[in-house]
């Protein structure tokens, strides 16, 4: 499937719309859940063009940080939106993925598995 294919984008947006308030997913995590043909980079590319109704702020990088800090106006808009939803960031701008990361039902890693996309 091609990243410019409408169905490719629809699948990404469908999963992002399911992320509850106060929770986040990482780009790589979304790619892993969606399977073959999806990568963290392509999910990021798709999210750059998200339409209304897609809670884009709930998708962050694998370090637990916002990737748009210096790209959006006002500065740190993504982090501010997430903080309004209850996501807490430390002084380094990281949220605790152990607390705030959300997994769609049926895609949760086993307790003894390590999330390969988590870097904190």
PDB file of C-alpha atoms in Angstrom:
ATOM      1  CA  UNK A   1       0.000   0.000   0.000  1.00  0.00           C
ATOM      2  CA  UNK A   2       1.266   3.477  -0.904  1.00  0.00           C
ATOM      3  CA  UNK A   3       1.449   6.300   1.654  1.00  0.00           C
ATOM      4  CA  UNK A   4      -0.346   8.573  -0.834  1.00  0.00           C
ATOM      5  CA  UNK A   5      -3.197   6.069  -1.179  1.00  0.00           C
ATOM      6  CA  UNK A   6      -6.361   7.403   0.470  1.00  0.00           C
ATOM      7  CA  UNK A   7      -7.004   4.088   2.253  1.00  0.00           C
ATOM      8  CA  UNK A   8      -3.520   4.225   3.799  1.00  0.00           C
ATOM      9  CA  UNK A   9      -4.366   7.584   5.356  1.00  0.00           C
ATOM     10  CA  UNK A  10      -7.851   6.477   6.398  1.00  0.00           C
ATOM     11  CA  UNK A  11      -6.411   3.570   8.429  1.00  0.00           C
ATOM     12  CA  UNK A  12      -3.997   5.897  10.262  1.00  0.00           C
ATOM     13  CA  UNK A  13      -6.719   8.453  11.003  1.00  0.00           C
ATOM     14  CA  UNK A  14      -9.141   5.748  12.203  1.00  0.00           C
ATOM     15  CA  UNK A  15      -6.750   4.556  14.882  1.00  0.00           C
ATOM     16  CA  UNK A  16      -5.789   8.101  15.948  1.00  0.00           C
ATOM     17  CA  UNK A  17      -9.467   9.031  16.374  1.00  0.00           C
ATOM     18  CA  UNK A  18      -9.782   6.185  18.897  1.00  0.00           C
ATOM     19  CA  UNK A  19      -7.048   7.488  21.226  1.00  0.00           C
ATOM     20  CA  UNK A  20      -8.837   8.660  24.390  1.00  0.00           C
ATOM     21  CA  UNK A  21      -8.354  12.104  25.904  1.00  0.00           C
ATOM     22  CA  UNK A  22      -5.368  12.104  28.221  1.00  0.00           C
ATOM     23  CA  UNK A  23      -3.640   9.249  26.375  1.00  0.00           C
ATOM     24  CA  UNK A  24      -1.066   9.124  23.579  1.00  0.00           C
ATOM     25  CA  UNK A  25       0.350   6.761  20.978  1.00  0.00           C
ATOM     26  CA  UNK A  26       3.721   6.943  19.257  1.00  0.00           C
ATOM     27  CA  UNK A  27       4.263   7.091  15.509  1.00  0.00           C
ATOM     28  CA  UNK A  28       6.060   3.745  15.584  1.00  0.00           C
ATOM     29  CA  UNK A  29       3.420   2.168  17.763  1.00  0.00           C
ATOM     30  CA  UNK A  30       0.711   3.121  15.266  1.00  0.00           C
ATOM     31  CA  UNK A  31       2.829   1.653  12.465  1.00  0.00           C
ATOM     32  CA  UNK A  32       3.283  -1.570  14.438  1.00  0.00           C
ATOM     33  CA  UNK A  33      -0.460  -1.873  15.129  1.00  0.00           C
ATOM     34  CA  UNK A  34      -1.344  -1.233  11.466  1.00  0.00           C
ATOM     35  CA  UNK A  35       1.232  -3.747  10.195  1.00  0.00           C
ATOM     36  CA  UNK A  36       3.105  -4.246   6.958  1.00  0.00           C
ATOM     37  CA  UNK A  37       3.614  -1.170   4.817  1.00  0.00           C
ATOM     38  CA  UNK A  38       3.480   1.257   7.733  1.00  0.00           C
ATOM     39  CA  UNK A  39       6.521   2.873   9.361  1.00  0.00           C
ATOM     40  CA  UNK A  40       6.942   5.566  11.983  1.00  0.00           C
ATOM     41  CA  UNK A  41       8.058   7.970   9.252  1.00  0.00           C
ATOM     42  CA  UNK A  42       5.078   7.310   7.014  1.00  0.00           C
ATOM     43  CA  UNK A  43       2.672   7.670   9.932  1.00  0.00           C
ATOM     44  CA  UNK A  44       4.321  11.037  10.683  1.00  0.00           C
ATOM     45  CA  UNK A  45       3.965  12.040   7.043  1.00  0.00           C
ATOM     46  CA  UNK A  46       0.269  11.153   7.072  1.00  0.00           C
ATOM     47  CA  UNK A  47      -0.311  12.965  10.373  1.00  0.00           C
ATOM     48  CA  UNK A  48       1.176  16.132   8.897  1.00  0.00           C
ATOM     49  CA  UNK A  49      -1.869  16.282   6.626  1.00  0.00           C
ATOM     50  CA  UNK A  50      -4.517  15.230   9.143  1.00  0.00           C
ATOM     51  CA  UNK A  51      -7.969  16.645   8.664  1.00  0.00           C
ATOM     52  CA  UNK A  52     -10.424  18.134  11.140  1.00  0.00           C
ATOM     53  CA  UNK A  53     -11.587  15.707  13.768  1.00  0.00           C
ATOM     54  CA  UNK A  54      -8.259  13.881  14.009  1.00  0.00           C
ATOM     55  CA  UNK A  55      -6.717  14.481  17.449  1.00  0.00           C
ATOM     56  CA  UNK A  56      -3.228  14.892  15.976  1.00  0.00           C
ATOM     57  CA  UNK A  57      -1.819  16.124  19.295  1.00  0.00           C
ATOM     58  CA  UNK A  58      -2.173  12.616  20.765  1.00  0.00           C
ATOM     59  CA  UNK A  59       0.560  11.192  18.521  1.00  0.00           C
ATOM     60  CA  UNK A  60       4.054  11.759  19.902  1.00  0.00           C
ATOM     61  CA  UNK A  61       7.554  10.391  19.386  1.00  0.00           C
ATOM     62  CA  UNK A  62       9.004   7.275  20.975  1.00  0.00           C
ATOM     63  CA  UNK A  63      10.794   9.305  23.642  1.00  0.00           C
ATOM     64  CA  UNK A  64       7.465  10.548  24.997  1.00  0.00           C
ATOM     65  CA  UNK A  65       8.059  14.009  23.566  1.00  0.00           C
ATOM     66  CA  UNK A  66       6.078  16.200  21.208  1.00  0.00           C
ATOM     67  CA  UNK A  67       7.619  16.425  17.770  1.00  0.00           C
ATOM     68  CA  UNK A  68       5.999  19.712  16.853  1.00  0.00           C
ATOM     69  CA  UNK A  69       7.445  21.934  19.592  1.00  0.00           C
ATOM     70  CA  UNK A  70       9.134  24.379  17.242  1.00  0.00           C
ATOM     71  CA  UNK A  71       6.961  23.750  14.189  1.00  0.00           C
ATOM     72  CA  UNK A  72       3.563  25.015  15.251  1.00  0.00           C
ATOM     73  CA  UNK A  73       2.238  28.370  16.213  1.00  0.00           C
ATOM     74  CA  UNK A  74       1.951  29.052  19.018  1.00  0.00           C
ATOM     75  CA  UNK A  75       5.096  27.294  20.146  1.00  0.00           C
ATOM     76  CA  UNK A  76       4.521  24.067  22.089  1.00  0.00           C
ATOM     77  CA  UNK A  77       0.872  23.946  21.039  1.00  0.00           C
ATOM     78  CA  UNK A  78       0.870  20.144  20.991  1.00  0.00           C
ATOM     79  CA  UNK A  79       2.210  19.862  24.534  1.00  0.00           C
ATOM     80  CA  UNK A  80      -0.226  22.509  25.759  1.00  0.00           C
ATOM     81  CA  UNK A  81      -3.189  20.653  24.230  1.00  0.00           C
ATOM     82  CA  UNK A  82      -2.066  17.391  25.824  1.00  0.00           C
ATOM     83  CA  UNK A  83      -1.561  19.053  29.202  1.00  0.00           C
ATOM     84  CA  UNK A  84      -5.130  20.375  28.987  1.00  0.00           C
ATOM     85  CA  UNK A  85      -6.199  16.728  28.588  1.00  0.00           C
ATOM     86  CA  UNK A  86      -4.239  15.691  31.685  1.00  0.00           C
ATOM     87  CA  UNK A  87      -0.991  14.429  30.173  1.00  0.00           C
ATOM     88  CA  UNK A  88       1.924  15.422  32.402  1.00  0.00           C
ATOM     89  CA  UNK A  89       5.346  16.348  31.005  1.00  0.00           C
ATOM     90  CA  UNK A  90       8.583  16.637  32.967  1.00  0.00           C
ATOM     91  CA  UNK A  91      11.056  19.516  32.676  1.00  0.00           C
ATOM     92  CA  UNK A  92      12.650  17.822  29.656  1.00  0.00           C
ATOM     93  CA  UNK A  93       9.317  17.777  27.841  1.00  0.00           C
ATOM     94  CA  UNK A  94       8.751  14.015  28.219  1.00  0.00           C
ATOM     95  CA  UNK A  95       5.605  12.282  29.337  1.00  0.00           C
ATOM     96  CA  UNK A  96       5.740   8.897  31.061  1.00  0.00           C
ATOM     97  CA  UNK A  97       4.693   6.411  28.393  1.00  0.00           C
ATOM     98  CA  UNK A  98       4.141   3.790  31.088  1.00  0.00           C
ATOM     99  CA  UNK A  99       1.299   5.969  32.344  1.00  0.00           C
ATOM    100  CA  UNK A 100      -0.025   7.777  29.270  1.00  0.00           C
ATOM    101  CA  UNK A 101       0.534   5.407  26.340  1.00  0.00           C
ATOM    102  CA  UNK A 102      -2.663   3.841  25.014  1.00  0.00           C
ATOM    103  CA  UNK A 103      -3.005   0.565  23.137  1.00  0.00           C
ATOM    104  CA  UNK A 104      -6.075  -0.341  21.066  1.00  0.00           C
ATOM    105  CA  UNK A 105      -7.890  -3.395  22.390  1.00  0.00           C
ATOM    106  CA  UNK A 106      -6.254  -6.561  21.138  1.00  0.00           C
ATOM    107  CA  UNK A 107      -2.926  -4.928  20.309  1.00  0.00           C
ATOM    108  CA  UNK A 108      -1.493  -4.574  23.813  1.00  0.00           C
ATOM    109  CA  UNK A 109       1.984  -6.040  24.247  1.00  0.00           C
ATOM    110  CA  UNK A 110       2.269  -8.971  26.620  1.00  0.00           C
ATOM    111  CA  UNK A 111       3.419  -8.059  30.122  1.00  0.00           C
ATOM    112  CA  UNK A 112       6.799  -9.670  29.483  1.00  0.00           C
ATOM    113  CA  UNK A 113       7.293  -7.965  26.110  1.00  0.00           C
ATOM    114  CA  UNK A 114       9.158  -4.711  25.743  1.00  0.00           C
ATOM    115  CA  UNK A 115       7.662  -2.113  23.437  1.00  0.00           C
ATOM    116  CA  UNK A 116      10.328  -1.822  20.725  1.00  0.00           C
ATOM    117  CA  UNK A 117       9.334   1.782  20.045  1.00  0.00           C
ATOM    118  CA  UNK A 118       9.589   3.066  23.599  1.00  0.00           C
ATOM    119  CA  UNK A 119      12.786   4.905  24.399  1.00  0.00           C
ATOM    120  CA  UNK A 120      12.148   6.035  27.966  1.00  0.00           C
TER     121      UNK A 120
END
